[in-house]
Amino acid sequence: MPVPRVARSVLFIVAASVAILAQPDPADPTPLVDKRYNYPDGIPYQVDYNTAAVRGPQVGYNICNPTTENQQSMCQTSFVNHIDDFCLWAPPKPNSTIGETEAEEVAWCTKPGHGTRLIPDGALHGVQIVGFIDQSKINLTPDDYGGELDPHGADLRGNPLGALMYSNAFPGSNGNNGFYQQVIDWTNFIGANAFCIKVCDPAKNTGPALCQNIYDRLGCAYNAPNNARNGTFEVCDGDNMTPPGVYVSAGATVTYFQPPESLGPVTTVPYTPVVPSSSNCLTYTSAALYTALPKSTNSLATASRSSAPLTGAKSGTDSAPAATASSAATVTGISITTGFLGVLFAMAFLS
């Protein structure tokens, strides 16, 4: 059965203040979010190629095609289109952690045709705007709590370095699945056998708020509030979420900012995130959605499968729980809430 496209764009909120202390690398001072390329002809072989930069050049490449599509692909151009067609950022080498490889992640996708690695069959366990996944099948250690990947970073060069994101799900594509728009504001939490992805409509100005990248220690629960259930694959219409960090107290709108990592783990947050309402949900089986995925050759232990909603995520520096019952997701169940602030699929499209 064909999978219906999401009517509205929803994605996670990206903050306007990208990173208060972020400083451009003098060798490559142009922030990744300011590097714009039309797909496919405008994309360079590498977006971040400067060997003089502090972190060096990116490890992979951005021109991806059938010749690069295999399980050793180093493609760093990703896509978020629909529940049956999206990519996650994950390490290129087995037994890795996000904290150690955040600058090197490559694209792992659910469908052939993007020139990337494919997420192995059986890895995804459920998807909503978040999802459940056996992360050992995409080169993460089973016990890694993970962290956030986004186009910013302390030097504004992004994690992964040179990473590009595209989508055909926003109104700007006019329903043409072959027309991809570059997504400027996006975020991807992965770890603890769960994930969430937010991509904001590039034609709107909601990205700095909805696809914010300054709450990396709070995980999916606060960055992508959800009711995802392990073992469930669904697509819904949904309302926009409230920007991360924003809540109402005693009748006044308040903005919370996470404390610096130097103060230790985040043990309390002054508000409880509200899950946006959703409706018109359609449920699918993973077998019907993911028909061309390879078998896994990874021998690491498989992920446990909890039935609780996805909630937490830890930063690459081990500062917060990565996937607790309310903020992270594993590819065991996936639900897409269309209508979010511009995020799609194991992500939500946010507009």
Short mmCIF file of N, CA and C in Angstrom, two decimals, residues 52-142:
data_model
loop_
_atom_site.label_atom_id
_atom_site.label_comp_id
_atom_site.label_asym_id
_atom_site.label_seq_id
_atom_site.Cartn_x
_atom_site.Cartn_y
_atom_site.Cartn_z
N ALA A 52 43.66 22.73 6.76
CA ALA A 52 44.25 23.60 7.77
C ALA A 52 43.31 23.85 8.94
N ALA A 53 42.06 23.44 8.83
CA ALA A 53 41.10 23.64 9.90
C ALA A 53 41.49 22.81 11.13
N VAL A 54 41.12 23.29 12.30
CA VAL A 54 41.51 22.64 13.55
C VAL A 54 41.09 21.19 13.59
N ARG A 55 39.88 20.90 13.17
CA ARG A 55 39.40 19.52 13.20
C ARG A 55 39.67 18.78 11.89
N GLY A 56 40.40 19.44 10.99
CA GLY A 56 40.69 18.81 9.72
C GLY A 56 39.49 18.82 8.80
N PRO A 57 39.59 18.19 7.63
CA PRO A 57 38.45 18.13 6.69
C PRO A 57 37.49 17.01 7.08
N GLN A 58 36.33 16.98 6.44
CA GLN A 58 35.38 15.90 6.70
C GLN A 58 35.97 14.58 6.23
N VAL A 59 35.50 13.48 6.82
CA VAL A 59 36.07 12.17 6.48
C VAL A 59 35.45 11.56 5.23
N GLY A 60 34.26 12.03 4.86
CA GLY A 60 33.57 11.44 3.71
C GLY A 60 33.40 12.42 2.57
N TYR A 61 32.33 12.25 1.81
CA TYR A 61 32.08 13.07 0.64
C TYR A 61 30.58 13.36 0.54
N ASN A 62 30.23 14.33 -0.31
CA ASN A 62 28.83 14.74 -0.44
C ASN A 62 28.20 14.40 -1.78
N ILE A 63 29.01 14.10 -2.79
CA ILE A 63 28.44 13.65 -4.06
C ILE A 63 28.25 12.14 -3.96
N CYS A 64 27.00 11.73 -3.84
CA CYS A 64 26.67 10.33 -3.62
C CYS A 64 25.75 9.84 -4.72
N ASN A 65 26.00 8.63 -5.22
CA ASN A 65 25.25 8.09 -6.34
C ASN A 65 25.34 6.57 -6.31
N PRO A 66 24.83 5.88 -7.32
CA PRO A 66 24.87 4.40 -7.28
C PRO A 66 26.26 3.81 -7.07
N THR A 67 27.30 4.52 -7.50
CA THR A 67 28.65 3.97 -7.34
C THR A 67 29.13 4.03 -5.89
N THR A 68 28.48 4.86 -5.06
CA THR A 68 28.88 4.97 -3.65
C THR A 68 27.92 4.23 -2.72
N GLU A 69 26.89 3.62 -3.30
CA GLU A 69 25.85 2.98 -2.46
C GLU A 69 26.27 1.56 -2.07
N ASN A 70 26.78 1.42 -0.87
CA ASN A 70 27.15 0.13 -0.31
C ASN A 70 27.32 0.29 1.20
N GLN A 71 27.60 -0.80 1.89
CA GLN A 71 27.68 -0.75 3.34
C GLN A 71 29.01 -0.21 3.85
N GLN A 72 29.87 0.24 2.94
CA GLN A 72 31.10 0.93 3.34
C GLN A 72 31.08 2.38 2.85
N SER A 73 29.94 2.84 2.38
CA SER A 73 29.83 4.19 1.83
C SER A 73 30.22 5.23 2.89
N MET A 74 30.88 6.28 2.43
CA MET A 74 31.24 7.39 3.30
C MET A 74 30.43 8.64 2.92
N CYS A 75 29.24 8.41 2.39
CA CYS A 75 28.36 9.51 2.00
C CYS A 75 27.93 10.31 3.23
N GLN A 76 28.06 11.64 3.14
CA GLN A 76 27.64 12.51 4.23
C GLN A 76 26.58 13.51 3.77
N THR A 77 25.73 13.04 2.85
CA THR A 77 24.56 13.78 2.42
C THR A 77 23.34 12.95 2.80
N SER A 78 22.47 13.52 3.62
CA SER A 78 21.37 12.76 4.21
C SER A 78 20.01 13.27 3.72
N PHE A 79 18.97 12.46 3.94
CA PHE A 79 17.62 12.80 3.47
C PHE A 79 16.58 12.45 4.54
N VAL A 80 15.55 13.27 4.60
CA VAL A 80 14.40 13.00 5.46
C VAL A 80 13.16 13.31 4.63
N ASN A 81 12.50 12.26 4.14
CA ASN A 81 11.36 12.44 3.25
C ASN A 81 10.05 11.91 3.83
N HIS A 82 10.07 10.70 4.33
CA HIS A 82 8.85 10.09 4.85
C HIS A 82 9.22 8.90 5.71
N ILE A 83 8.21 8.26 6.28
CA ILE A 83 8.46 7.15 7.19
C ILE A 83 9.19 6.00 6.52
N ASP A 84 9.03 5.87 5.21
CA ASP A 84 9.72 4.78 4.51
C ASP A 84 10.99 5.26 3.80
N ASP A 85 11.34 6.55 3.97
CA ASP A 85 12.47 7.10 3.23
C ASP A 85 13.15 8.20 4.05
N PHE A 86 14.07 7.79 4.93
CA PHE A 86 14.79 8.76 5.74
C PHE A 86 16.16 8.18 6.08
N CYS A 87 17.02 9.02 6.60
CA CYS A 87 18.38 8.59 6.96
C CYS A 87 18.70 9.01 8.39
N LEU A 88 19.61 8.28 9.00
CA LEU A 88 20.14 8.61 10.31
C LEU A 88 21.65 8.81 10.18
N TRP A 89 22.20 9.63 11.08
CA TRP A 89 23.66 9.76 11.15
C TRP A 89 24.19 8.74 12.13
N ALA A 90 25.18 7.97 11.73
CA ALA A 90 25.76 6.95 12.60
C ALA A 90 27.21 6.72 12.17
N PRO A 91 28.01 6.09 13.03
CA PRO A 91 29.45 5.93 12.76
C PRO A 91 29.77 5.06 11.54
N PRO A 92 30.91 5.33 10.92
CA PRO A 92 31.35 4.52 9.78
C PRO A 92 32.00 3.20 10.20
N LYS A 93 32.46 3.12 11.45
CA LYS A 93 33.15 1.92 11.92
C LYS A 93 32.40 1.26 13.07
N PRO A 94 32.42 -0.07 13.15
CA PRO A 94 31.71 -0.79 14.22
C PRO A 94 32.22 -0.45 15.62
N ASN A 95 31.34 -0.72 16.60
CA ASN A 95 31.70 -0.60 18.01
C ASN A 95 32.13 0.82 18.37
N SER A 96 31.44 1.81 17.83
CA SER A 96 31.77 3.21 18.08
C SER A 96 30.74 3.87 18.99
N THR A 97 31.07 5.05 19.48
CA THR A 97 30.12 5.84 20.25
C THR A 97 29.97 7.19 19.57
N ILE A 98 28.84 7.85 19.80
CA ILE A 98 28.60 9.17 19.22
C ILE A 98 29.62 10.17 19.74
N GLY A 99 29.91 10.12 21.03
CA GLY A 99 30.86 11.07 21.61
C GLY A 99 32.22 11.03 20.95
N GLU A 100 32.64 9.86 20.53
CA GLU A 100 33.96 9.71 19.92
C GLU A 100 33.98 9.99 18.42
N THR A 101 32.82 9.91 17.78
CA THR A 101 32.80 9.99 16.31
C THR A 101 31.83 11.03 15.76
N GLU A 102 31.35 11.96 16.57
CA GLU A 102 30.30 12.88 16.11
C GLU A 102 30.69 13.67 14.87
N ALA A 103 31.97 13.92 14.67
CA ALA A 103 32.39 14.67 13.49
C ALA A 103 32.50 13.80 12.25
N GLU A 104 32.40 12.47 12.41
CA GLU A 104 32.67 11.54 11.32
C GLU A 104 31.46 10.76 10.83
N GLU A 105 30.29 10.96 11.42
CA GLU A 105 29.14 10.13 11.09
C GLU A 105 28.81 10.18 9.60
N VAL A 106 28.28 9.07 9.12
CA VAL A 106 27.86 8.97 7.72
C VAL A 106 26.37 8.67 7.67
N ALA A 107 25.78 8.81 6.51
CA ALA A 107 24.33 8.60 6.35
C ALA A 107 23.99 7.11 6.22
N TRP A 108 23.01 6.67 7.01
CA TRP A 108 22.44 5.32 6.92
C TRP A 108 20.96 5.51 6.59
N CYS A 109 20.51 4.99 5.46
CA CYS A 109 19.15 5.28 5.00
C CYS A 109 18.26 4.03 4.93
N THR A 110 16.96 4.28 4.83
CA THR A 110 15.97 3.19 4.81
C THR A 110 15.62 2.75 3.40
N LYS A 111 16.12 3.48 2.40
CA LYS A 111 15.74 3.16 1.02
C LYS A 111 16.94 3.35 0.09
N PRO A 112 17.13 2.44 -0.86
CA PRO A 112 18.21 2.62 -1.86
C PRO A 112 17.94 3.84 -2.72
N GLY A 113 18.99 4.33 -3.37
CA GLY A 113 18.81 5.44 -4.30
C GLY A 113 19.49 6.71 -3.88
N HIS A 114 20.03 6.76 -2.67
CA HIS A 114 20.68 7.98 -2.20
C HIS A 114 22.20 7.88 -2.19
N GLY A 115 22.74 6.73 -2.57
CA GLY A 115 24.19 6.57 -2.59
C GLY A 115 24.81 6.38 -1.22
N THR A 116 24.03 5.92 -0.26
CA THR A 116 24.48 5.80 1.13
C THR A 116 24.53 4.34 1.58
N ARG A 117 24.87 4.14 2.84
CA ARG A 117 24.69 2.84 3.47
C ARG A 117 23.20 2.66 3.73
N LEU A 118 22.77 1.43 3.89
CA LEU A 118 21.37 1.15 4.21
C LEU A 118 21.29 0.61 5.63
N ILE A 119 20.27 1.06 6.36
CA ILE A 119 20.04 0.53 7.70
C ILE A 119 19.68 -0.94 7.55
N PRO A 120 20.38 -1.84 8.24
CA PRO A 120 20.12 -3.28 8.06
C PRO A 120 18.69 -3.69 8.39
N ASP A 121 18.23 -4.69 7.70
CA ASP A 121 16.90 -5.25 7.93
C ASP A 121 16.76 -5.66 9.39
N GLY A 122 15.64 -5.31 10.00
CA GLY A 122 15.38 -5.70 11.38
C GLY A 122 15.90 -4.72 12.41
N ALA A 123 16.65 -3.71 11.99
CA ALA A 123 17.20 -2.74 12.95
C ALA A 123 16.12 -1.80 13.47
N LEU A 124 15.24 -1.35 12.57
CA LEU A 124 14.17 -0.43 12.98
C LEU A 124 13.05 -1.19 13.66
N HIS A 125 12.67 -0.69 14.83
CA HIS A 125 11.64 -1.36 15.60
C HIS A 125 10.37 -0.53 15.74
N GLY A 126 10.42 0.70 15.35
CA GLY A 126 9.23 1.53 15.44
C GLY A 126 9.60 2.97 15.15
N VAL A 127 8.67 3.73 14.56
CA VAL A 127 8.97 5.13 14.23
C VAL A 127 7.74 6.01 14.40
N GLN A 128 7.93 7.18 14.99
CA GLN A 128 6.91 8.22 15.07
C GLN A 128 7.63 9.48 14.66
N ILE A 129 7.79 10.47 15.54
CA ILE A 129 8.69 11.58 15.22
C ILE A 129 10.02 11.19 15.84
N VAL A 130 9.94 10.02 16.43
CA VAL A 130 11.11 9.42 17.04
C VAL A 130 11.03 7.96 16.67
N GLY A 131 12.03 7.21 16.97
CA GLY A 131 11.97 5.80 16.60
C GLY A 131 12.82 4.93 17.49
N PHE A 132 12.60 3.64 17.40
CA PHE A 132 13.36 2.66 18.16
C PHE A 132 14.25 1.87 17.21
N ILE A 133 15.48 1.65 17.60
CA ILE A 133 16.40 0.98 16.70
C ILE A 133 17.43 0.15 17.46
N ASP A 134 17.81 -0.95 16.86
CA ASP A 134 18.91 -1.74 17.39
C ASP A 134 20.17 -1.05 16.89
N GLN A 135 20.73 -0.17 17.70
CA GLN A 135 21.83 0.68 17.24
C GLN A 135 23.13 -0.08 16.98
N SER A 136 23.22 -1.30 17.50
CA SER A 136 24.43 -2.08 17.24
C SER A 136 24.55 -2.43 15.75
N LYS A 137 23.42 -2.38 15.02
CA LYS A 137 23.44 -2.72 13.60
C LYS A 137 23.89 -1.56 12.72
N ILE A 138 24.05 -0.39 13.33
CA ILE A 138 24.58 0.74 12.57
C ILE A 138 25.85 1.27 13.25
N ASN A 139 26.64 0.33 13.76
CA ASN A 139 28.00 0.57 14.25
C ASN A 139 28.11 1.27 15.60
N LEU A 140 27.02 1.42 16.35
CA LEU A 140 27.11 1.98 17.69
C LEU A 140 27.19 0.86 18.72
N THR A 141 27.94 1.08 19.79
CA THR A 141 27.98 0.09 20.85
C THR A 141 26.59 0.02 21.48
N PRO A 142 26.15 -1.14 21.93
CA PRO A 142 24.81 -1.29 22.48
C PRO A 142 24.54 -0.41 23.70
#
